[in-house]
């Protein structure tokens, strides 16, 4: 029995040793960078994110009024847009100066060429995933708990860990393509959030939220096609962890975003939002239904909004 326990313990430790060895198969330069080298901080920060939004934040806000944070959110979103746009521009320029075949094969990041600059931009984008925890913190501080969906939490909690594994295990530059696709979507997304934070005078022109969600779903399809079709056809090499993470994460997020789209942009949902918006505009609070099947929200100023 004692021998069995000893063998079992040895096998478990050997498994962790094998995992540690695999996490050290990436580029030796990149593996030493901040929040890449450590096996502790990425997992700890993602754990603290979940603890903060589920326990610490709601407890802190329980007896407090919601914060407005409008100016803070405008600056925050503009910062993300500018950073993503800068990194994507630099990566695309670097790719134009680098042999595409070299990007698809195992290579070494060197300070004297564009591989280092491109890897550094990818690393900055990776760091942004931790900064984006503020998305949820702002919801908590503003008491917008209904906006903290499973999609939102899974997205923010998992992407830093995916990026950490990428940088610890990947030596091929093929990952630049999914990063560019995802970053372009984030540029559009945070542009939308930044404009929405400017208030009702701007928000009324933001009719394209539905199409932003469609674009987010399209990006996941493109990433899956790139990893499973384009990359093999071009002979690109990649770490198995990169392929598994890309396909699994893209498929999972496609399902989650599709579910969000289905429940948020149905005709009935959109009409209900119009009705609710009209009701909030009533100055004296007198709202009544006219009894017809299509429904109307009327005010004493005789203005009417039909709610089919």
PDB file of C-alpha atoms in Angstrom:
ATOM      1  CA  UNK A   1       0.000   0.000   0.000  1.00  0.00           C
ATOM      2  CA  UNK A   2       2.824   2.360   0.920  1.00  0.00           C
ATOM      3  CA  UNK A   3       4.584   1.562  -2.348  1.00  0.00           C
ATOM      4  CA  UNK A   4       1.386   2.311  -4.301  1.00  0.00           C
ATOM      5  CA  UNK A   5       1.022   5.696  -2.599  1.00  0.00           C
ATOM      6  CA  UNK A   6       4.670   6.525  -3.325  1.00  0.00           C
ATOM      7  CA  UNK A   7       4.297   5.568  -7.005  1.00  0.00           C
ATOM      8  CA  UNK A   8       1.070   7.561  -7.269  1.00  0.00           C
ATOM      9  CA  UNK A   9       2.690  10.643  -5.766  1.00  0.00           C
ATOM     10  CA  UNK A  10       5.665  10.278  -8.080  1.00  0.00           C
ATOM     11  CA  UNK A  11       3.386  10.079 -11.140  1.00  0.00           C
ATOM     12  CA  UNK A  12       1.499  13.237 -10.126  1.00  0.00           C
ATOM     13  CA  UNK A  13       4.743  15.162  -9.588  1.00  0.00           C
ATOM     14  CA  UNK A  14       6.008  13.873 -12.906  1.00  0.00           C
ATOM     15  CA  UNK A  15       2.889  15.232 -14.608  1.00  0.00           C
ATOM     16  CA  UNK A  16       3.541  18.711 -13.203  1.00  0.00           C
ATOM     17  CA  UNK A  17       7.194  18.445 -14.219  1.00  0.00           C
ATOM     18  CA  UNK A  18       6.079  17.630 -17.758  1.00  0.00           C
ATOM     19  CA  UNK A  19       3.708  20.613 -17.756  1.00  0.00           C
ATOM     20  CA  UNK A  20       6.474  22.913 -16.560  1.00  0.00           C
ATOM     21  CA  UNK A  21       8.758  21.608 -19.306  1.00  0.00           C
ATOM     22  CA  UNK A  22       6.084  22.241 -21.934  1.00  0.00           C
ATOM     23  CA  UNK A  23       5.508  25.791 -20.671  1.00  0.00           C
ATOM     24  CA  UNK A  24       9.180  26.453 -21.377  1.00  0.00           C
ATOM     25  CA  UNK A  25       9.075  25.487 -25.057  1.00  0.00           C
ATOM     26  CA  UNK A  26       8.356  28.998 -26.342  1.00  0.00           C
ATOM     27  CA  UNK A  27      10.810  31.643 -27.438  1.00  0.00           C
ATOM     28  CA  UNK A  28      13.525  32.066 -24.758  1.00  0.00           C
ATOM     29  CA  UNK A  29      13.458  35.875 -25.045  1.00  0.00           C
ATOM     30  CA  UNK A  30       9.669  36.264 -24.814  1.00  0.00           C
ATOM     31  CA  UNK A  31       9.383  33.770 -21.929  1.00  0.00           C
ATOM     32  CA  UNK A  32      11.294  36.203 -19.705  1.00  0.00           C
ATOM     33  CA  UNK A  33       8.882  39.110 -20.135  1.00  0.00           C
ATOM     34  CA  UNK A  34       6.614  40.545 -17.422  1.00  0.00           C
ATOM     35  CA  UNK A  35       3.516  38.422 -16.682  1.00  0.00           C
ATOM     36  CA  UNK A  36       4.875  35.742 -19.032  1.00  0.00           C
ATOM     37  CA  UNK A  37       7.731  34.302 -16.985  1.00  0.00           C
ATOM     38  CA  UNK A  38       5.750  33.825 -13.780  1.00  0.00           C
ATOM     39  CA  UNK A  39       3.619  30.728 -13.222  1.00  0.00           C
ATOM     40  CA  UNK A  40       1.879  32.485 -10.336  1.00  0.00           C
ATOM     41  CA  UNK A  41       0.790  35.994 -11.288  1.00  0.00           C
ATOM     42  CA  UNK A  42      -1.421  35.289 -14.344  1.00  0.00           C
ATOM     43  CA  UNK A  43      -3.445  32.684 -12.431  1.00  0.00           C
ATOM     44  CA  UNK A  44      -3.516  34.830  -9.282  1.00  0.00           C
ATOM     45  CA  UNK A  45      -4.704  37.961 -11.117  1.00  0.00           C
ATOM     46  CA  UNK A  46      -7.471  36.084 -12.928  1.00  0.00           C
ATOM     47  CA  UNK A  47      -8.534  34.542  -9.619  1.00  0.00           C
ATOM     48  CA  UNK A  48      -8.561  37.967  -7.943  1.00  0.00           C
ATOM     49  CA  UNK A  49     -10.640  39.317 -10.840  1.00  0.00           C
ATOM     50  CA  UNK A  50     -13.327  36.706 -10.184  1.00  0.00           C
ATOM     51  CA  UNK A  51     -13.179  37.258  -6.418  1.00  0.00           C
ATOM     52  CA  UNK A  52     -13.462  41.032  -6.863  1.00  0.00           C
ATOM     53  CA  UNK A  53     -16.473  41.029  -9.179  1.00  0.00           C
ATOM     54  CA  UNK A  54     -18.321  38.272  -7.332  1.00  0.00           C
ATOM     55  CA  UNK A  55     -17.564  39.045  -3.674  1.00  0.00           C
ATOM     56  CA  UNK A  56     -15.393  42.066  -2.859  1.00  0.00           C
ATOM     57  CA  UNK A  57     -16.974  44.533  -5.307  1.00  0.00           C
ATOM     58  CA  UNK A  58     -20.651  43.778  -4.574  1.00  0.00           C
ATOM     59  CA  UNK A  59     -19.921  43.842  -0.818  1.00  0.00           C
ATOM     60  CA  UNK A  60     -18.186  47.232  -1.150  1.00  0.00           C
ATOM     61  CA  UNK A  61     -21.079  48.704  -3.177  1.00  0.00           C
ATOM     62  CA  UNK A  62     -23.932  47.204  -1.151  1.00  0.00           C
ATOM     63  CA  UNK A  63     -24.733  50.374   0.839  1.00  0.00           C
ATOM     64  CA  UNK A  64     -23.270  52.904  -1.574  1.00  0.00           C
ATOM     65  CA  UNK A  65     -24.730  54.870  -4.439  1.00  0.00           C
ATOM     66  CA  UNK A  66     -23.478  53.963  -7.914  1.00  0.00           C
ATOM     67  CA  UNK A  67     -20.533  55.931  -9.251  1.00  0.00           C
ATOM     68  CA  UNK A  68     -20.969  57.789 -12.540  1.00  0.00           C
ATOM     69  CA  UNK A  69     -17.422  57.396 -13.951  1.00  0.00           C
ATOM     70  CA  UNK A  70     -18.391  58.810 -17.334  1.00  0.00           C
ATOM     71  CA  UNK A  71     -15.204  60.832 -17.911  1.00  0.00           C
ATOM     72  CA  UNK A  72     -13.062  57.978 -16.596  1.00  0.00           C
ATOM     73  CA  UNK A  73     -14.725  55.543 -18.981  1.00  0.00           C
ATOM     74  CA  UNK A  74     -14.274  57.865 -21.965  1.00  0.00           C
ATOM     75  CA  UNK A  75     -10.528  58.180 -21.284  1.00  0.00           C
ATOM     76  CA  UNK A  76     -10.230  54.449 -20.590  1.00  0.00           C
ATOM     77  CA  UNK A  77     -11.930  53.406 -23.822  1.00  0.00           C
ATOM     78  CA  UNK A  78      -9.996  55.912 -25.930  1.00  0.00           C
ATOM     79  CA  UNK A  79      -6.757  54.628 -24.388  1.00  0.00           C
ATOM     80  CA  UNK A  80      -7.631  51.055 -25.396  1.00  0.00           C
ATOM     81  CA  UNK A  81      -8.578  52.118 -28.928  1.00  0.00           C
ATOM     82  CA  UNK A  82      -5.327  54.053 -29.375  1.00  0.00           C
ATOM     83  CA  UNK A  83      -3.181  51.234 -27.953  1.00  0.00           C
ATOM     84  CA  UNK A  84      -4.823  48.489 -30.002  1.00  0.00           C
ATOM     85  CA  UNK A  85      -4.652  50.602 -33.166  1.00  0.00           C
ATOM     86  CA  UNK A  86      -0.969  51.405 -32.625  1.00  0.00           C
ATOM     87  CA  UNK A  87      -0.030  47.776 -31.974  1.00  0.00           C
ATOM     88  CA  UNK A  88      -1.984  46.450 -34.962  1.00  0.00           C
ATOM     89  CA  UNK A  89      -0.452  49.061 -37.266  1.00  0.00           C
ATOM     90  CA  UNK A  90       3.072  48.180 -36.122  1.00  0.00           C
ATOM     91  CA  UNK A  91       2.467  44.428 -36.462  1.00  0.00           C
ATOM     92  CA  UNK A  92       1.037  44.792 -39.979  1.00  0.00           C
ATOM     93  CA  UNK A  93       3.985  46.974 -40.989  1.00  0.00           C
ATOM     94  CA  UNK A  94       6.406  44.449 -39.495  1.00  0.00           C
ATOM     95  CA  UNK A  95       4.725  41.617 -41.374  1.00  0.00           C
ATOM     96  CA  UNK A  96       5.138  43.523 -44.629  1.00  0.00           C
ATOM     97  CA  UNK A  97       8.890  43.688 -43.946  1.00  0.00           C
ATOM     98  CA  UNK A  98       9.235  40.028 -42.957  1.00  0.00           C
ATOM     99  CA  UNK A  99       9.269  36.888 -45.064  1.00  0.00           C
ATOM    100  CA  UNK A 100       5.811  35.266 -44.615  1.00  0.00           C
ATOM    101  CA  UNK A 101       7.372  31.801 -44.670  1.00  0.00           C
ATOM    102  CA  UNK A 102       9.667  32.779 -41.797  1.00  0.00           C
ATOM    103  CA  UNK A 103       6.660  33.861 -39.747  1.00  0.00           C
ATOM    104  CA  UNK A 104       5.034  30.463 -40.193  1.00  0.00           C
ATOM    105  CA  UNK A 105       8.013  28.466 -38.982  1.00  0.00           C
ATOM    106  CA  UNK A 106       9.736  28.187 -35.635  1.00  0.00           C
ATOM    107  CA  UNK A 107      11.942  31.218 -35.300  1.00  0.00           C
ATOM    108  CA  UNK A 108      13.866  33.136 -32.661  1.00  0.00           C
ATOM    109  CA  UNK A 109      12.889  36.650 -31.609  1.00  0.00           C
ATOM    110  CA  UNK A 110      15.882  38.938 -32.123  1.00  0.00           C
ATOM    111  CA  UNK A 111      16.192  42.566 -31.084  1.00  0.00           C
ATOM    112  CA  UNK A 112      17.864  43.534 -34.351  1.00  0.00           C
ATOM    113  CA  UNK A 113      14.859  42.779 -36.591  1.00  0.00           C
ATOM    114  CA  UNK A 114      11.084  43.167 -36.775  1.00  0.00           C
ATOM    115  CA  UNK A 115      10.357  39.900 -34.976  1.00  0.00           C
ATOM    116  CA  UNK A 116      11.193  41.567 -31.659  1.00  0.00           C
ATOM    117  CA  UNK A 117       8.995  44.600 -32.342  1.00  0.00           C
ATOM    118  CA  UNK A 118       6.087  42.427 -33.476  1.00  0.00           C
ATOM    119  CA  UNK A 119       6.414  40.143 -30.455  1.00  0.00           C
ATOM    120  CA  UNK A 120       6.556  43.202 -28.175  1.00  0.00           C
ATOM    121  CA  UNK A 121       3.312  44.536 -29.688  1.00  0.00           C
ATOM    122  CA  UNK A 122       1.675  41.151 -29.146  1.00  0.00           C
ATOM    123  CA  UNK A 123       2.879  41.261 -25.545  1.00  0.00           C
ATOM    124  CA  UNK A 124       1.345  44.751 -25.073  1.00  0.00           C
ATOM    125  CA  UNK A 125      -1.965  43.420 -26.399  1.00  0.00           C
ATOM    126  CA  UNK A 126      -1.627  40.546 -23.924  1.00  0.00           C
ATOM    127  CA  UNK A 127      -1.159  43.054 -21.069  1.00  0.00           C
ATOM    128  CA  UNK A 128      -4.291  44.888 -22.202  1.00  0.00           C
ATOM    129  CA  UNK A 129      -6.301  41.776 -21.321  1.00  0.00           C
ATOM    130  CA  UNK A 130      -5.494  42.431 -17.659  1.00  0.00           C
ATOM    131  CA  UNK A 131      -6.286  46.134 -17.971  1.00  0.00           C
ATOM    132  CA  UNK A 132      -9.645  45.166 -19.478  1.00  0.00           C
ATOM    133  CA  UNK A 133     -10.646  43.750 -16.099  1.00  0.00           C
ATOM    134  CA  UNK A 134     -11.718  47.365 -15.536  1.00  0.00           C
ATOM    135  CA  UNK A 135     -14.672  46.732 -17.877  1.00  0.00           C
ATOM    136  CA  UNK A 136     -16.275  44.620 -15.180  1.00  0.00           C
ATOM    137  CA  UNK A 137     -15.032  46.728 -12.263  1.00  0.00           C
ATOM    138  CA  UNK A 138     -16.814  49.718 -13.804  1.00  0.00           C
ATOM    139  CA  UNK A 139     -20.036  47.688 -14.012  1.00  0.00           C
ATOM    140  CA  UNK A 140     -19.705  46.824 -10.311  1.00  0.00           C
ATOM    141  CA  UNK A 141     -18.993  50.420  -9.269  1.00  0.00           C
ATOM    142  CA  UNK A 142     -21.935  51.664 -11.360  1.00  0.00           C
ATOM    143  CA  UNK A 143     -24.172  48.878 -10.014  1.00  0.00           C
ATOM    144  CA  UNK A 144     -24.842  47.560 -13.525  1.00  0.00           C
ATOM    145  CA  UNK A 145     -24.953  43.973 -12.315  1.00  0.00           C
ATOM    146  CA  UNK A 146     -27.263  42.851 -15.134  1.00  0.00           C
ATOM    147  CA  UNK A 147     -24.478  43.593 -17.614  1.00  0.00           C
ATOM    148  CA  UNK A 148     -22.096  41.157 -15.908  1.00  0.00           C
ATOM    149  CA  UNK A 149     -23.175  38.135 -17.941  1.00  0.00           C
ATOM    150  CA  UNK A 150     -21.572  34.700 -18.124  1.00  0.00           C
ATOM    151  CA  UNK A 151     -20.226  35.675 -21.556  1.00  0.00           C
ATOM    152  CA  UNK A 152     -18.604  38.786 -20.119  1.00  0.00           C
ATOM    153  CA  UNK A 153     -16.998  37.009 -17.158  1.00  0.00           C
ATOM    154  CA  UNK A 154     -15.749  33.982 -19.109  1.00  0.00           C
ATOM    155  CA  UNK A 155     -14.295  36.243 -21.780  1.00  0.00           C
ATOM    156  CA  UNK A 156     -12.329  38.438 -19.374  1.00  0.00           C
ATOM    157  CA  UNK A 157     -11.224  35.665 -17.018  1.00  0.00           C
ATOM    158  CA  UNK A 158      -9.948  33.282 -19.688  1.00  0.00           C
ATOM    159  CA  UNK A 159      -8.184  35.434 -22.285  1.00  0.00           C
ATOM    160  CA  UNK A 160      -5.218  36.440 -20.083  1.00  0.00           C
ATOM    161  CA  UNK A 161      -4.548  32.765 -19.365  1.00  0.00           C
ATOM    162  CA  UNK A 162      -4.783  31.916 -23.065  1.00  0.00           C
ATOM    163  CA  UNK A 163      -2.298  34.687 -23.853  1.00  0.00           C
ATOM    164  CA  UNK A 164       0.043  33.494 -21.103  1.00  0.00           C
ATOM    165  CA  UNK A 165       0.108  29.967 -22.541  1.00  0.00           C
ATOM    166  CA  UNK A 166       0.647  31.341 -26.056  1.00  0.00           C
ATOM    167  CA  UNK A 167       3.715  33.319 -25.034  1.00  0.00           C
ATOM    168  CA  UNK A 168       5.134  30.464 -22.980  1.00  0.00           C
ATOM    169  CA  UNK A 169       4.780  27.801 -25.681  1.00  0.00           C
ATOM    170  CA  UNK A 170       4.640  29.403 -29.146  1.00  0.00           C
ATOM    171  CA  UNK A 171       7.645  30.020 -31.395  1.00  0.00           C
ATOM    172  CA  UNK A 172       5.807  30.562 -34.676  1.00  0.00           C
ATOM    173  CA  UNK A 173       4.601  33.960 -35.857  1.00  0.00           C
ATOM    174  CA  UNK A 174       1.348  32.516 -37.177  1.00  0.00           C
ATOM    175  CA  UNK A 175      -0.456  33.742 -34.057  1.00  0.00           C
ATOM    176  CA  UNK A 176      -0.075  37.287 -35.376  1.00  0.00           C
ATOM    177  CA  UNK A 177      -3.015  36.715 -37.728  1.00  0.00           C
ATOM    178  CA  UNK A 178      -5.658  35.806 -35.099  1.00  0.00           C
ATOM    179  CA  UNK A 179      -4.284  38.616 -32.906  1.00  0.00           C
ATOM    180  CA  UNK A 180      -4.807  41.142 -35.722  1.00  0.00           C
ATOM    181  CA  UNK A 181      -8.359  39.925 -36.358  1.00  0.00           C
ATOM    182  CA  UNK A 182      -9.255  40.059 -32.660  1.00  0.00           C
ATOM    183  CA  UNK A 183      -7.591  43.437 -32.118  1.00  0.00           C
ATOM    184  CA  UNK A 184      -9.471  45.062 -35.004  1.00  0.00           C
ATOM    185  CA  UNK A 185     -12.736  43.918 -33.431  1.00  0.00           C
ATOM    186  CA  UNK A 186     -11.595  45.366 -30.106  1.00  0.00           C
ATOM    187  CA  UNK A 187     -10.826  48.706 -31.759  1.00  0.00           C
ATOM    188  CA  UNK A 188     -14.392  48.904 -33.056  1.00  0.00           C
ATOM    189  CA  UNK A 189     -15.845  47.594 -29.780  1.00  0.00           C
ATOM    190  CA  UNK A 190     -14.056  50.064 -27.505  1.00  0.00           C
ATOM    191  CA  UNK A 191     -14.819  52.887 -29.940  1.00  0.00           C
ATOM    192  CA  UNK A 192     -18.475  52.001 -29.444  1.00  0.00           C
ATOM    193  CA  UNK A 193     -18.114  51.930 -25.648  1.00  0.00           C
ATOM    194  CA  UNK A 194     -16.224  55.225 -25.622  1.00  0.00           C
ATOM    195  CA  UNK A 195     -18.896  56.941 -27.703  1.00  0.00           C
ATOM    196  CA  UNK A 196     -21.678  55.417 -25.585  1.00  0.00           C
ATOM    197  CA  UNK A 197     -20.021  56.800 -22.443  1.00  0.00           C
ATOM    198  CA  UNK A 198     -20.372  60.328 -23.844  1.00  0.00           C
ATOM    199  CA  UNK A 199     -24.064  60.290 -23.018  1.00  0.00           C
ATOM    200  CA  UNK A 200     -27.515  60.213 -24.629  1.00  0.00           C
ATOM    201  CA  UNK A 201     -26.655  62.928 -27.178  1.00  0.00           C
ATOM    202  CA  UNK A 202     -24.138  60.571 -28.802  1.00  0.00           C
ATOM    203  CA  UNK A 203     -25.672  57.228 -27.798  1.00  0.00           C
ATOM    204  CA  UNK A 204     -28.736  57.774 -29.971  1.00  0.00           C
ATOM    205  CA  UNK A 205     -26.530  57.507 -33.062  1.00  0.00           C
ATOM    206  CA  UNK A 206     -25.030  54.171 -32.037  1.00  0.00           C
ATOM    207  CA  UNK A 207     -27.391  52.013 -34.070  1.00  0.00           C
ATOM    208  CA  UNK A 208     -24.648  49.567 -35.040  1.00  0.00           C
ATOM    209  CA  UNK A 209     -24.339  47.557 -31.809  1.00  0.00           C
ATOM    210  CA  UNK A 210     -26.139  44.660 -33.480  1.00  0.00           C
ATOM    211  CA  UNK A 211     -23.614  44.623 -36.332  1.00  0.00           C
ATOM    212  CA  UNK A 212     -20.727  44.783 -33.875  1.00  0.00           C
ATOM    213  CA  UNK A 213     -22.002  41.565 -32.309  1.00  0.00           C
ATOM    214  CA  UNK A 214     -22.261  39.983 -35.771  1.00  0.00           C
ATOM    215  CA  UNK A 215     -18.672  41.057 -36.501  1.00  0.00           C
ATOM    216  CA  UNK A 216     -17.555  39.452 -33.228  1.00  0.00           C
ATOM    217  CA  UNK A 217     -19.101  36.151 -34.308  1.00  0.00           C
ATOM    218  CA  UNK A 218     -17.528  36.396 -37.769  1.00  0.00           C
ATOM    219  CA  UNK A 219     -14.078  36.841 -36.234  1.00  0.00           C
ATOM    220  CA  UNK A 220     -14.389  33.488 -34.442  1.00  0.00           C
ATOM    221  CA  UNK A 221     -15.323  31.764 -37.691  1.00  0.00           C
ATOM    222  CA  UNK A 222     -12.322  33.367 -39.417  1.00  0.00           C
ATOM    223  CA  UNK A 223      -9.967  32.274 -36.636  1.00  0.00           C
ATOM    224  CA  UNK A 224     -11.194  28.669 -36.806  1.00  0.00           C
ATOM    225  CA  UNK A 225     -10.845  28.644 -40.602  1.00  0.00           C
ATOM    226  CA  UNK A 226      -7.354  30.120 -40.400  1.00  0.00           C
ATOM    227  CA  UNK A 227      -6.151  27.578 -37.855  1.00  0.00           C
ATOM    228  CA  UNK A 228      -7.795  24.496 -39.368  1.00  0.00           C
ATOM    229  CA  UNK A 229      -7.632  25.267 -43.109  1.00  0.00           C
ATOM    230  CA  UNK A 230      -5.293  28.115 -44.072  1.00  0.00           C
ATOM    231  CA  UNK A 231      -2.430  27.235 -41.747  1.00  0.00           C
ATOM    232  CA  UNK A 232      -2.154  23.551 -42.794  1.00  0.00           C
ATOM    233  CA  UNK A 233      -2.430  24.453 -46.495  1.00  0.00           C
ATOM    234  CA  UNK A 234       0.433  26.946 -46.210  1.00  0.00           C
ATOM    235  CA  UNK A 235       2.597  24.525 -44.236  1.00  0.00           C
ATOM    236  CA  UNK A 236       2.782  26.758 -41.153  1.00  0.00           C
ATOM    237  CA  UNK A 237       3.930  25.166 -37.923  1.00  0.00           C
ATOM    238  CA  UNK A 238       2.437  25.962 -34.534  1.00  0.00           C
ATOM    239  CA  UNK A 239       2.414  24.719 -30.983  1.00  0.00           C
ATOM    240  CA  UNK A 240      -0.382  22.247 -30.328  1.00  0.00           C
ATOM    241  CA  UNK A 241      -1.520  24.381 -27.391  1.00  0.00           C
ATOM    242  CA  UNK A 242      -2.047  27.339 -29.760  1.00  0.00           C
ATOM    243  CA  UNK A 243      -4.178  25.278 -32.122  1.00  0.00           C
ATOM    244  CA  UNK A 244      -6.287  23.791 -29.319  1.00  0.00           C
ATOM    245  CA  UNK A 245      -6.791  27.138 -27.601  1.00  0.00           C
ATOM    246  CA  UNK A 246      -7.686  28.963 -30.808  1.00  0.00           C
ATOM    247  CA  UNK A 247     -10.244  26.401 -31.923  1.00  0.00           C
ATOM    248  CA  UNK A 248     -11.747  25.743 -28.473  1.00  0.00           C
ATOM    249  CA  UNK A 249     -11.943  29.404 -27.424  1.00  0.00           C
ATOM    250  CA  UNK A 250     -13.305  30.535 -30.809  1.00  0.00           C
ATOM    251  CA  UNK A 251     -15.987  27.831 -30.812  1.00  0.00           C
ATOM    252  CA  UNK A 252     -16.972  28.555 -27.196  1.00  0.00           C
ATOM    253  CA  UNK A 253     -17.183  32.307 -27.696  1.00  0.00           C
ATOM    254  CA  UNK A 254     -19.099  31.908 -30.944  1.00  0.00           C
ATOM    255  CA  UNK A 255     -21.773  29.924 -29.092  1.00  0.00           C
ATOM    256  CA  UNK A 256     -21.866  32.449 -26.231  1.00  0.00           C
ATOM    257  CA  UNK A 257     -22.054  35.453 -28.568  1.00  0.00           C
ATOM    258  CA  UNK A 258     -24.703  33.773 -30.691  1.00  0.00           C
ATOM    259  CA  UNK A 259     -26.773  33.134 -27.568  1.00  0.00           C
ATOM    260  CA  UNK A 260     -26.313  36.790 -26.566  1.00  0.00           C
ATOM    261  CA  UNK A 261     -27.311  37.940 -30.053  1.00  0.00           C
ATOM    262  CA  UNK A 262     -30.385  35.712 -30.125  1.00  0.00           C
ATOM    263  CA  UNK A 263     -31.648  37.061 -26.790  1.00  0.00           C
ATOM    264  CA  UNK A 264     -30.681  40.708 -27.347  1.00  0.00           C
ATOM    265  CA  UNK A 265     -31.643  41.481 -30.932  1.00  0.00           C
ATOM    266  CA  UNK A 266     -34.901  39.646 -31.586  1.00  0.00           C
ATOM    267  CA  UNK A 267     -37.691  41.884 -32.951  1.00  0.00           C
ATOM    268  CA  UNK A 268     -39.641  41.517 -29.701  1.00  0.00           C
ATOM    269  CA  UNK A 269     -36.637  42.520 -27.599  1.00  0.00           C
ATOM    270  CA  UNK A 270     -35.900  45.566 -29.744  1.00  0.00           C
ATOM    271  CA  UNK A 271     -39.502  46.762 -29.582  1.00  0.00           C
ATOM    272  CA  UNK A 272     -39.575  46.309 -25.814  1.00  0.00           C
ATOM    273  CA  UNK A 273     -36.479  48.497 -25.537  1.00  0.00           C
ATOM    274  CA  UNK A 274     -38.209  51.203 -27.585  1.00  0.00           C
ATOM    275  CA  UNK A 275     -41.236  51.057 -25.311  1.00  0.00           C
ATOM    276  CA  UNK A 276     -39.119  51.200 -22.180  1.00  0.00           C
ATOM    277  CA  UNK A 277     -37.187  54.140 -23.569  1.00  0.00           C
ATOM    278  CA  UNK A 278     -40.388  55.985 -24.379  1.00  0.00           C
ATOM    279  CA  UNK A 279     -41.780  55.339 -20.910  1.00  0.00           C
ATOM    280  CA  UNK A 280     -38.702  56.858 -19.294  1.00  0.00           C
ATOM    281  CA  UNK A 281     -39.243  60.088 -21.238  1.00  0.00           C
ATOM    282  CA  UNK A 282     -42.657  60.722 -19.691  1.00  0.00           C
ATOM    283  CA  UNK A 283     -42.276  63.791 -17.516  1.00  0.00           C
ATOM    284  CA  UNK A 284     -45.318  63.504 -15.272  1.00  0.00           C
ATOM    285  CA  UNK A 285     -45.161  59.723 -14.923  1.00  0.00           C
ATOM    286  CA  UNK A 286     -48.636  59.107 -16.420  1.00  0.00           C
ATOM    287  CA  UNK A 287     -48.369  56.115 -18.756  1.00  0.00           C
ATOM    288  CA  UNK A 288     -51.282  54.201 -20.200  1.00  0.00           C
ATOM    289  CA  UNK A 289     -51.991  51.622 -22.864  1.00  0.00           C
ATOM    290  CA  UNK A 290     -54.550  52.460 -25.508  1.00  0.00           C
ATOM    291  CA  UNK A 291     -55.941  48.942 -25.479  1.00  0.00           C
ATOM    292  CA  UNK A 292     -55.026  48.112 -29.068  1.00  0.00           C
ATOM    293  CA  UNK A 293     -53.116  44.985 -29.957  1.00  0.00           C
ATOM    294  CA  UNK A 294     -50.039  46.883 -31.158  1.00  0.00           C
ATOM    295  CA  UNK A 295     -49.758  48.848 -27.916  1.00  0.00           C
ATOM    296  CA  UNK A 296     -48.836  52.511 -27.546  1.00  0.00           C
ATOM    297  CA  UNK A 297     -47.095  54.508 -24.856  1.00  0.00           C
ATOM    298  CA  UNK A 298     -48.685  57.936 -24.683  1.00  0.00           C
ATOM    299  CA  UNK A 299     -47.907  61.130 -22.815  1.00  0.00           C
ATOM    300  CA  UNK A 300     -49.996  64.173 -22.007  1.00  0.00           C
ATOM    301  CA  UNK A 301     -48.088  66.027 -24.732  1.00  0.00           C
ATOM    302  CA  UNK A 302     -49.843  63.792 -27.298  1.00  0.00           C
ATOM    303  CA  UNK A 303     -46.574  62.227 -28.546  1.00  0.00           C
ATOM    304  CA  UNK A 304     -46.851  58.512 -29.226  1.00  0.00           C
ATOM    305  CA  UNK A 305     -44.429  55.626 -29.762  1.00  0.00           C
ATOM    306  CA  UNK A 306     -45.818  52.471 -31.266  1.00  0.00           C
ATOM    307  CA  UNK A 307     -44.714  49.192 -29.682  1.00  0.00           C
ATOM    308  CA  UNK A 308     -45.488  46.273 -31.954  1.00  0.00           C
TER     309      UNK A 308
END
